[in-house]
Amino acid sequence: MNTPALELRGVHKRYGVVHANRNVDLGVERQTVHALVGENGAGKSTLMKIAYGHVRADSGTVHIKGERIARHSVAQSIARKVGMVHQHFMLVGPLTVVENVVLGLEPRRRGLLDLSRATAEIVDLTGRFHLDVEPSARIEDLSVGQQQRVEILKMLWRGCDVLILDEPTAVLTPGEVRGLFETLRGLVADGMTVVLITHKLDEVLAIADRVTVMRRGEVVSEMDGKGLKADDIAHAMVGRPVLLEVDKGPAEVGSPVLEIEDLRITGARGINAVNGVDLLVRAGEIVGIAGVEGNGQKELVEAVVGLHPIDSGRIRIAGRDIAGLTVEARYRAGLAHIPEDRHDRALILDYSIKDNLILGLQRHFTGALDLLRTSAIAERADALIEKFDIRPANPDHLAVGMSGGNQQKIVVARELSRQAPKLLLCAQPTRGVDIGAIEAIHRRMIEARDQGLAVLLVSAELSELKSLSDRLCVMYKGRIVAKFDADDLAREGSLDEVGALMTGAVTAAEVSLGRAGDARSHDLAGDGADRSHSLPDPSGPAQDSADESAVSDGTVKDTVNDRMYPSEDEDEDENEEELS
Amino acid sequence: MITRSVVRREAITIGIALAVSVVAGSLLIVLTGKSPTEVFSLLISGTWGNAYGFGQVLFRATPIILTGLAVALAFKVGLFNIGAEGQMIVGSFATALCGTSLPDGTPAVIAIPLCIAVGMVGGGLLGSIPGLLRAYYGAHEVINTIMLNFIAAALVLWLGNEFFFARATTRTEPIIEGARLSNFDMFPGSNANTSIVLAILLAVAVHLFLTRTRRGYEWRAVGHNPRAAENGGVNVRATIIGAMTASGALAGAVGANFVLGYKHYFENDMGTGVGFMGIAVALLGRNHPAGIIAAALLFGTLSAGGLTLAVSVGVPKDFISVLQAVIILAVAAAAATMYLRQHKKGDQAGDPQKGKPGQQNQPGKGDNADG
Amino acid sequence: MGEFFASLFTIAFVAQTLRITVPYALAALGGVMSERSGVINIALEGILLTGAFTGAVAAYESNQYTLVGYEPNPIAAAVIAGALGGVLIAALYGLVVITFKADQIVAGVAINLLAAGLTRYLLKLLYDSASNSPEIPGFETGIFSNPVFWLVVLLAIAAYVLVWRTRWGLRLRAVGDHPEAAHTLGITVNAVRWQGVLASGALAGVGGAWLALSVRGFVENMSAGRGYIALAAVIMGSWRPQWACAACLLFGLAEAVQIKLQTYSIGVPNELTQMFPYILTMITLAGFIGRSRPPQALGQPYDSD
């Protein structure tokens, strides 16, 4: 009982010049929940992959239940009842739940697979630990939360008594997080040891018996879970006081820049991703969209950029209907866009900093014969690298070799230096970015607002939303379920309300009942003016026809463009990838 | 700094691969009871050692420069064109049809560019099919180009047999005088002709296009990360279709060598294998036009030298095809190994959580991720 | 015309169809084994050709000698040697794409070039002929009394059971779809892939031997694109052994009908009917007929570190 369930001694791991882990010692006592906390890139995941045998350390030793493991491999961890739930689920999509659970330890009868007993065992486990999932369902058809339960089932069925969970809550709704924690508590009571990798402080406070904080590959602090305060952990994590408030004057609001009316979008798998959203963002304000990932925010943003087709509704930028415009034309209309995943949408990792700084602006840097104006590109790169403090300050350096924060600075620099941007769309602008870069990016966003840009900020981080937003909308299941203006946000406890709304724990009606008479919360458009976007009348679109004709004159050129690129808006979602 | 390390990596790759190939080739020669050094030196002296031989090298290299460019251009846009073979057949056939149907006495300044252009259009059209299917239906171009190779061969044979071939042959009538390219006087007796100039010009053009133009920038962006390119205002579909069409057109220009410069008619099975050699040459030349020309000269040397070997020392000429295949395998293996080694060393790149290296190059991966 | 249709409803026609289908089906089953594990197999063409060559050589040589008073059965020898030859060249392919992680499409094309060149080269060395081997013993009986045919039927059933009902099949499917998931459960991804590729070599190699035995000899490039048709069948069959076999049967049927059309000189151009499988595959790929879902990790090498 005294030997730790899992122990790491002097673990060192290097990737190139970066020390992912530096001389790390860690002991996990049995039957505890041990939280491993740190910022993105602090080395938590690497450390646990080493503990699990998925990655081998350069030096140092791994001990499982007192036994030193030489030539550590995953198979040895499994044999010693250690299991790991990875951040990206390790589930085989086309296989069923049972098949995934038994994979690697398949029971056989007369040479053939025998899944019947395993199925019964899984049903038993699901009942005991509140892990509700259908054993014969195919993984592909399950929700993310259900898939995570399969991951845990997989480990339980193997009889694991040490369970490592890597950022298990990143993709869960708060309700699912609660369910997960309940399950984990049940498991610990049953004799399990849990290692929880996370960077969310509230989770640590909620469940951890013991906390280890990592920074830059090293363990910087170990503390007891009891009586711990968020501040203590935050200090240890970032090494200096966390910036909670951003200096920001009151918004000087101008005319409408982004107007969205009754927008409906079909997302992946034919589900209604956006279900009748009305939204208004005016010059000089930051409107936040709070929501748990997967509630339609991504589709909303991509629809504005022109990356995702819409079913119905209207989107205007600076008064101009952008339906049917190419992505390029929308940028010319004044759009700037910081996508939620820079590796996915914002950067060509194999391009240099210089070339990434013109992505989306390449037409502005083209001269005669379609030739790129290399000297103009180089000059611009030098200026932006200096202004935004992008490091390394070498315009020919490839983006692939840079830290997340500096990569994001490239994106921010590029988008804010567009010609006359009017609207800035930011989705999760500081995800996976170190604290220094977060501050810089936040400052830039406020600067942009103060210069009169309309800013739409989509984020899952309540603190970020709170410190930046002038107004806030909560998105849940494809709808905007509530809006908060600056006064609402300043009110005590408003963030709790936002949190509750995001998760669907309460409805907007309940919230507004709670603060009866507060008419603002019903004003879904949030602008308080005559235009009533809040509850669109089914016969509504007619009312704006005057507006439409007013702008139609200006769109002739783009209509031509449309015809040249007729396919832009059609979706490729449905195309399965064929590769053989 | 990074570019230098890439160049070094590529150089080592080629070096290792060629060394492996020479060893494997030597083993095959030993099997026939001959001396490897003797055979290899004969291979060199029989080609680069005299004017005729060198002319044959150029003649053999010309079509594979073109198909190599075709494969490389598509590859830069993240597409794999295995269909150069079919595109070359269709292009050559179209070139020949143009050359036979022009009125006698058409001046060369009109006839030659026209015939080449028609060939490129023919190849381009065939190339556009997998491009369209990829862009609109997500059908992978590898399989479609393979299928189209067979379809193109069958279609051309049918069209020829039914309408165009001379009686009881599988070849067209000869093209008009004005459409014929001249041979080089400096390589007497060889089939080398001025189409090599066309090939080199196209190589330069492809290089300038990719590195210097806005469209080239956009095409390469699609090759690296189609989703980011799309967000950067690039029309990904148009790019895919355009790149496959351009790739097909490059392969379609092969007719200039075989039809206009050599046989002066189209014949069934003409130039078989040249399309696949293009894959090898693009791979060996690391998709760089200069590298492709060098690799094509190497493969041209092997093809031209193979015949000499068979005649003079009795090593079957198929020895050369085996050697070529071994070179491809060795380069492919060495390139992958070197790439992985370098990326493992530099794994700190960006967030370590983010996917594995090497998957950046697969357009199919990205553009369906929502599905 | 009536005579033509009548001829389609004969045992002889069925036998003809099956004879054509067998090498397709074997190569396609091989394709399923390899591609299910995540390894693209364009090399099927080269494996077929190699199997045909080794099969032919074994049949010919075994007919020349008696081994310690025992006369080897040339047909059995051909089948075994075909499988071995296929395994050998598949092993080279596996070495290049699994161990060295080379691009599978490039390597597949190269293996096909290698097989074409090497068989001709060895033909020249062994039998001093540029185009074909000496005549070898072939199938003497009709297809239904041919034990090799029944062996093939057995192999097809075994492949089905193996893929869907056994531990090996489950791992094969897992490794091709999400290799990392399999790895985290202690499965050695590349070992499973090796097994898939070698199995594909054995199966397609037997297919090659069948080709050589049917025409009593090896002819240069005798696979004549059959490997690619088999690959097409794998895709049409959505990477399922049973449906891939069905697709092969369809292609075999089309080819048999075409041969009949020729014998009755009904004017459908041979060249056009030959395009049938290829066009059908393109249509399938574009999603016009159902949906074909490839293993998600197909074509991606796995680095176990």
mmCIF file of N, CA and C in Angstrom, chain A residues 503-575:
data_model
loop_
_atom_site.group_PDB
_atom_site.id
_atom_site.type_symbol
_atom_site.label_atom_id
_atom_site.label_comp_id
_atom_site.label_asym_id
_atom_site.label_seq_id
_atom_site.Cartn_x
_atom_site.Cartn_y
_atom_site.Cartn_z
ATOM 1 N N THR A 503 -24.118 25.639 -21.102
ATOM 2 C CA THR A 503 -24.244 24.204 -20.937
ATOM 3 C C THR A 503 -25.675 23.747 -21.071
ATOM 4 N N GLY A 504 -26.576 24.689 -21.247
ATOM 5 C CA GLY A 504 -27.980 24.313 -21.339
ATOM 6 C C GLY A 504 -28.555 23.920 -19.987
ATOM 7 N N ALA A 505 -27.802 24.217 -18.922
ATOM 8 C CA ALA A 505 -28.288 23.882 -17.584
ATOM 9 C C ALA A 505 -29.529 24.695 -17.257
ATOM 10 N N VAL A 506 -29.577 25.918 -17.742
ATOM 11 C CA VAL A 506 -30.785 26.734 -17.595
ATOM 12 C C VAL A 506 -31.095 27.326 -18.964
ATOM 13 N N THR A 507 -32.296 27.800 -19.130
ATOM 14 C CA THR A 507 -32.630 28.452 -20.390
ATOM 15 C C THR A 507 -32.640 29.957 -20.168
ATOM 16 N N ALA A 508 -32.637 30.649 -21.286
ATOM 17 C CA ALA A 508 -32.621 32.107 -21.192
ATOM 18 C C ALA A 508 -33.831 32.606 -20.427
ATOM 19 N N ALA A 509 -34.967 31.935 -20.639
ATOM 20 C CA ALA A 509 -36.187 32.364 -19.962
ATOM 21 C C ALA A 509 -35.998 32.290 -18.458
ATOM 22 N N GLU A 510 -35.376 31.207 -18.003
ATOM 23 C CA GLU A 510 -35.166 31.061 -16.570
ATOM 24 C C GLU A 510 -34.259 32.147 -16.041
ATOM 25 N N VAL A 511 -33.204 32.432 -16.831
ATOM 26 C CA VAL A 511 -32.298 33.476 -16.384
ATOM 27 C C VAL A 511 -33.027 34.803 -16.274
ATOM 28 N N SER A 512 -33.800 35.117 -17.311
ATOM 29 C CA SER A 512 -34.426 36.437 -17.296
ATOM 30 C C SER A 512 -35.533 36.504 -16.247
ATOM 31 N N LEU A 513 -36.143 35.358 -15.942
ATOM 32 C CA LEU A 513 -37.108 35.347 -14.839
ATOM 33 C C LEU A 513 -36.402 35.697 -13.550
ATOM 34 N N GLY A 514 -35.192 35.162 -13.448
ATOM 35 C CA GLY A 514 -34.405 35.401 -12.251
ATOM 36 C C GLY A 514 -34.092 36.874 -12.060
ATOM 37 N N ARG A 515 -34.020 37.600 -13.138
ATOM 38 C CA ARG A 515 -33.815 39.042 -12.999
ATOM 39 C C ARG A 515 -34.963 39.749 -13.706
ATOM 40 N N ALA A 516 -36.134 39.536 -13.159
ATOM 41 C CA ALA A 516 -37.363 40.017 -13.761
ATOM 42 C C ALA A 516 -37.284 41.504 -14.050
ATOM 43 N N GLY A 517 -37.878 41.906 -15.154
ATOM 44 C CA GLY A 517 -37.932 43.317 -15.485
ATOM 45 C C GLY A 517 -36.730 43.798 -16.246
ATOM 46 N N ASP A 518 -35.714 42.964 -16.312
ATOM 47 C CA ASP A 518 -34.539 43.364 -17.059
ATOM 48 C C ASP A 518 -34.766 43.107 -18.548
ATOM 49 N N ALA A 519 -35.266 44.106 -19.217
ATOM 50 C CA ALA A 519 -35.706 43.913 -20.596
ATOM 51 C C ALA A 519 -34.548 43.608 -21.525
ATOM 52 N N ARG A 520 -33.362 44.051 -21.133
ATOM 53 C CA ARG A 520 -32.237 43.909 -22.055
ATOM 54 C C ARG A 520 -31.945 42.462 -22.418
ATOM 55 N N SER A 521 -32.181 41.612 -21.459
ATOM 56 C CA SER A 521 -31.841 40.235 -21.733
ATOM 57 C C SER A 521 -32.724 39.635 -22.827
ATOM 58 N N HIS A 522 -33.858 40.263 -23.071
ATOM 59 C CA HIS A 522 -34.719 39.740 -24.124
ATOM 60 C C HIS A 522 -34.365 40.302 -25.486
ATOM 61 N N ASP A 523 -33.596 41.345 -25.453
ATOM 62 C CA ASP A 523 -33.264 41.973 -26.716
ATOM 63 C C ASP A 523 -32.144 41.189 -27.366
ATOM 64 N N LEU A 524 -32.538 40.211 -28.156
ATOM 65 C CA LEU A 524 -31.535 39.288 -28.666
ATOM 66 C C LEU A 524 -30.561 39.965 -29.609
ATOM 67 N N ALA A 525 -31.013 41.015 -30.285
ATOM 68 C CA ALA A 525 -30.085 41.699 -31.177
ATOM 69 C C ALA A 525 -29.088 42.518 -30.381
ATOM 70 N N GLY A 526 -29.518 42.881 -29.193
ATOM 71 C CA GLY A 526 -28.587 43.516 -28.292
ATOM 72 C C GLY A 526 -28.296 44.967 -28.591
ATOM 73 N N ASP A 527 -28.789 45.494 -29.658
ATOM 74 C CA ASP A 527 -28.428 46.872 -29.956
ATOM 75 C C ASP A 527 -29.419 47.865 -29.366
ATOM 76 N N GLY A 528 -30.494 47.346 -28.837
ATOM 77 C CA GLY A 528 -31.413 48.221 -28.127
ATOM 78 C C GLY A 528 -32.149 49.199 -29.021
ATOM 79 N N ALA A 529 -31.868 49.171 -30.306
ATOM 80 C CA ALA A 529 -32.523 50.110 -31.211
ATOM 81 C C ALA A 529 -33.813 49.513 -31.762
ATOM 82 N N ASP A 530 -34.378 50.185 -32.750
ATOM 83 C CA ASP A 530 -35.680 49.769 -33.255
ATOM 84 C C ASP A 530 -35.628 48.424 -33.981
ATOM 85 N N ARG A 531 -34.523 48.244 -34.651
ATOM 86 C CA ARG A 531 -34.459 47.026 -35.456
ATOM 87 C C ARG A 531 -34.682 45.825 -34.567
ATOM 88 N N SER A 532 -35.726 45.102 -34.838
ATOM 89 C CA SER A 532 -35.965 43.995 -33.941
ATOM 90 C C SER A 532 -35.597 42.705 -34.637
ATOM 91 N N HIS A 533 -34.416 42.251 -34.324
ATOM 92 C CA HIS A 533 -33.950 40.994 -34.901
ATOM 93 C C HIS A 533 -34.352 39.831 -34.032
ATOM 94 N N SER A 534 -34.810 40.181 -32.829
ATOM 95 C CA SER A 534 -34.837 39.153 -31.804
ATOM 96 C C SER A 534 -35.645 37.935 -32.180
ATOM 97 N N LEU A 535 -36.875 38.107 -32.534
ATOM 98 C CA LEU A 535 -37.679 36.940 -32.879
ATOM 99 C C LEU A 535 -38.164 37.103 -34.305
ATOM 100 N N PRO A 536 -37.400 36.605 -35.223
ATOM 101 C CA PRO A 536 -37.722 36.871 -36.614
ATOM 102 C C PRO A 536 -39.088 36.332 -37.006
ATOM 103 N N ASP A 537 -39.833 37.180 -37.604
ATOM 104 C CA ASP A 537 -41.124 36.821 -38.149
ATOM 105 C C ASP A 537 -40.882 35.941 -39.369
ATOM 106 N N PRO A 538 -41.609 34.844 -39.513
ATOM 107 C CA PRO A 538 -41.399 33.992 -40.674
ATOM 108 C C PRO A 538 -41.516 34.771 -41.995
ATOM 109 N N SER A 539 -42.335 35.777 -41.992
ATOM 110 C CA SER A 539 -42.485 36.543 -43.227
ATOM 111 C C SER A 539 -41.465 37.668 -43.286
ATOM 112 N N GLY A 540 -40.532 37.600 -42.401
ATOM 113 C CA GLY A 540 -39.605 38.694 -42.179
ATOM 114 C C GLY A 540 -38.773 39.180 -43.353
ATOM 115 N N PRO A 541 -38.157 38.299 -44.111
ATOM 116 C CA PRO A 541 -37.179 38.762 -45.079
ATOM 117 C C PRO A 541 -37.649 39.925 -45.951
ATOM 118 N N ALA A 542 -38.933 40.019 -46.198
ATOM 119 C CA ALA A 542 -39.427 41.076 -47.075
ATOM 120 C C ALA A 542 -39.068 42.458 -46.540
ATOM 121 N N GLN A 543 -39.058 42.575 -45.231
ATOM 122 C CA GLN A 543 -38.920 43.907 -44.673
ATOM 123 C C GLN A 543 -37.594 44.571 -45.012
ATOM 124 N N ASP A 544 -36.638 43.754 -45.401
ATOM 125 C CA ASP A 544 -35.340 44.341 -45.656
ATOM 126 C C ASP A 544 -35.046 44.560 -47.137
ATOM 127 N N SER A 545 -36.085 44.377 -47.940
ATOM 128 C CA SER A 545 -35.827 44.419 -49.375
ATOM 129 C C SER A 545 -35.299 45.786 -49.819
ATOM 130 N N ALA A 546 -35.724 46.798 -49.122
ATOM 131 C CA ALA A 546 -35.241 48.130 -49.488
ATOM 132 C C ALA A 546 -33.727 48.207 -49.306
ATOM 133 N N ASP A 547 -33.294 47.753 -48.172
ATOM 134 C CA ASP A 547 -31.857 47.685 -47.903
ATOM 135 C C ASP A 547 -31.107 47.005 -49.016
ATOM 136 N N GLU A 548 -31.706 45.905 -49.426
ATOM 137 C CA GLU A 548 -31.029 45.059 -50.396
ATOM 138 C C GLU A 548 -30.794 45.787 -51.710
ATOM 139 N N SER A 549 -31.856 46.438 -52.188
ATOM 140 C CA SER A 549 -31.703 47.090 -53.481
ATOM 141 C C SER A 549 -30.704 48.239 -53.378
ATOM 142 N N ALA A 550 -30.618 48.773 -52.180
ATOM 143 C CA ALA A 550 -29.688 49.878 -52.008
ATOM 144 C C ALA A 550 -28.249 49.446 -52.244
ATOM 145 N N VAL A 551 -27.952 48.215 -51.862
ATOM 146 C CA VAL A 551 -26.567 47.789 -52.026
ATOM 147 C C VAL A 551 -26.325 47.046 -53.334
ATOM 148 N N SER A 552 -27.393 46.651 -53.969
ATOM 149 C CA SER A 552 -27.200 45.744 -55.109
ATOM 150 C C SER A 552 -26.379 46.391 -56.221
ATOM 151 N N ASP A 553 -26.459 47.703 -56.333
ATOM 152 C CA ASP A 553 -25.693 48.367 -57.378
ATOM 153 C C ASP A 553 -24.197 48.105 -57.244
ATOM 154 N N GLY A 554 -23.799 48.063 -56.025
ATOM 155 C CA GLY A 554 -22.366 47.923 -55.784
ATOM 156 C C GLY A 554 -21.840 46.518 -55.993
ATOM 157 N N THR A 555 -22.679 45.588 -56.300
ATOM 158 C CA THR A 555 -22.225 44.207 -56.308
ATOM 159 C C THR A 555 -22.063 43.620 -57.696
ATOM 160 N N VAL A 556 -22.196 44.453 -58.695
ATOM 161 C CA VAL A 556 -22.143 43.919 -60.054
ATOM 162 C C VAL A 556 -20.837 43.178 -60.307
ATOM 163 N N LYS A 557 -19.774 43.823 -59.910
ATOM 164 C CA LYS A 557 -18.475 43.239 -60.169
ATOM 165 C C LYS A 557 -18.346 41.862 -59.540
ATOM 166 N N ASP A 558 -18.890 41.766 -58.366
ATOM 167 C CA ASP A 558 -18.735 40.499 -57.666
ATOM 168 C C ASP A 558 -19.630 39.407 -58.219
ATOM 169 N N THR A 559 -20.700 39.835 -58.829
ATOM 170 C CA THR A 559 -21.546 38.821 -59.450
ATOM 171 C C THR A 559 -20.773 38.130 -60.560
ATOM 172 N N VAL A 560 -20.010 38.946 -61.278
ATOM 173 C CA VAL A 560 -19.177 38.362 -62.325
ATOM 174 C C VAL A 560 -18.215 37.367 -61.708
ATOM 175 N N ASN A 561 -17.629 37.818 -60.633
ATOM 176 C CA ASN A 561 -16.704 36.958 -59.920
ATOM 177 C C ASN A 561 -17.339 35.637 -59.519
ATOM 178 N N ASP A 562 -18.566 35.740 -59.095
ATOM 179 C CA ASP A 562 -19.322 34.552 -58.702
ATOM 180 C C ASP A 562 -19.353 33.522 -59.792
ATOM 181 N N ARG A 563 -19.629 34.035 -60.964
ATOM 182 C CA ARG A 563 -19.777 33.096 -62.069
ATOM 183 C C ARG A 563 -18.450 32.426 -62.385
ATOM 184 N N MET A 564 -17.397 33.183 -62.115
ATOM 185 C CA MET A 564 -16.092 32.583 -62.389
ATOM 186 C C MET A 564 -15.754 31.501 -61.379
ATOM 187 N N TYR A 565 -16.261 31.675 -60.201
ATOM 188 C CA TYR A 565 -15.970 30.657 -59.180
ATOM 189 C C TYR A 565 -17.282 30.133 -58.625
ATOM 190 N N PRO A 566 -18.030 29.457 -59.437
ATOM 191 C CA PRO A 566 -19.373 29.118 -59.015
ATOM 192 C C PRO A 566 -19.404 28.110 -57.877
ATOM 193 N N SER A 567 -18.318 27.438 -57.690
ATOM 194 C CA SER A 567 -18.392 26.293 -56.782
ATOM 195 C C SER A 567 -18.029 26.647 -55.359
ATOM 196 N N GLU A 568 -17.586 27.842 -55.167
ATOM 197 C CA GLU A 568 -16.990 28.197 -53.894
ATOM 198 C C GLU A 568 -17.793 27.742 -52.681
ATOM 199 N N ASP A 569 -19.090 27.894 -52.817
ATOM 200 C CA ASP A 569 -19.882 27.696 -51.606
ATOM 201 C C ASP A 569 -20.391 26.283 -51.430
ATOM 202 N N GLU A 570 -20.201 25.467 -52.430
ATOM 203 C CA GLU A 570 -20.698 24.118 -52.244
ATOM 204 C C GLU A 570 -19.800 23.400 -51.277
ATOM 205 N N ASP A 571 -20.370 22.487 -50.649
ATOM 206 C CA ASP A 571 -19.652 21.899 -49.533
ATOM 207 C C ASP A 571 -18.974 20.611 -49.932
ATOM 208 N N GLU A 572 -17.884 20.337 -49.261
ATOM 209 C CA GLU A 572 -17.205 19.085 -49.540
ATOM 210 C C GLU A 572 -17.381 18.094 -48.401
ATOM 211 N N ASP A 573 -18.173 18.503 -47.453
ATOM 212 C CA ASP A 573 -18.351 17.655 -46.274
ATOM 213 C C ASP A 573 -18.705 16.230 -46.621
ATOM 214 N N GLU A 574 -19.534 16.131 -47.624
ATOM 215 C CA GLU A 574 -20.116 14.818 -47.868
ATOM 216 C C GLU A 574 -19.137 13.884 -48.571
ATOM 217 N N ASN A 575 -18.093 14.491 -49.106
ATOM 218 C CA ASN A 575 -17.181 13.654 -49.870
ATOM 219 C C ASN A 575 -16.302 12.849 -48.958
#
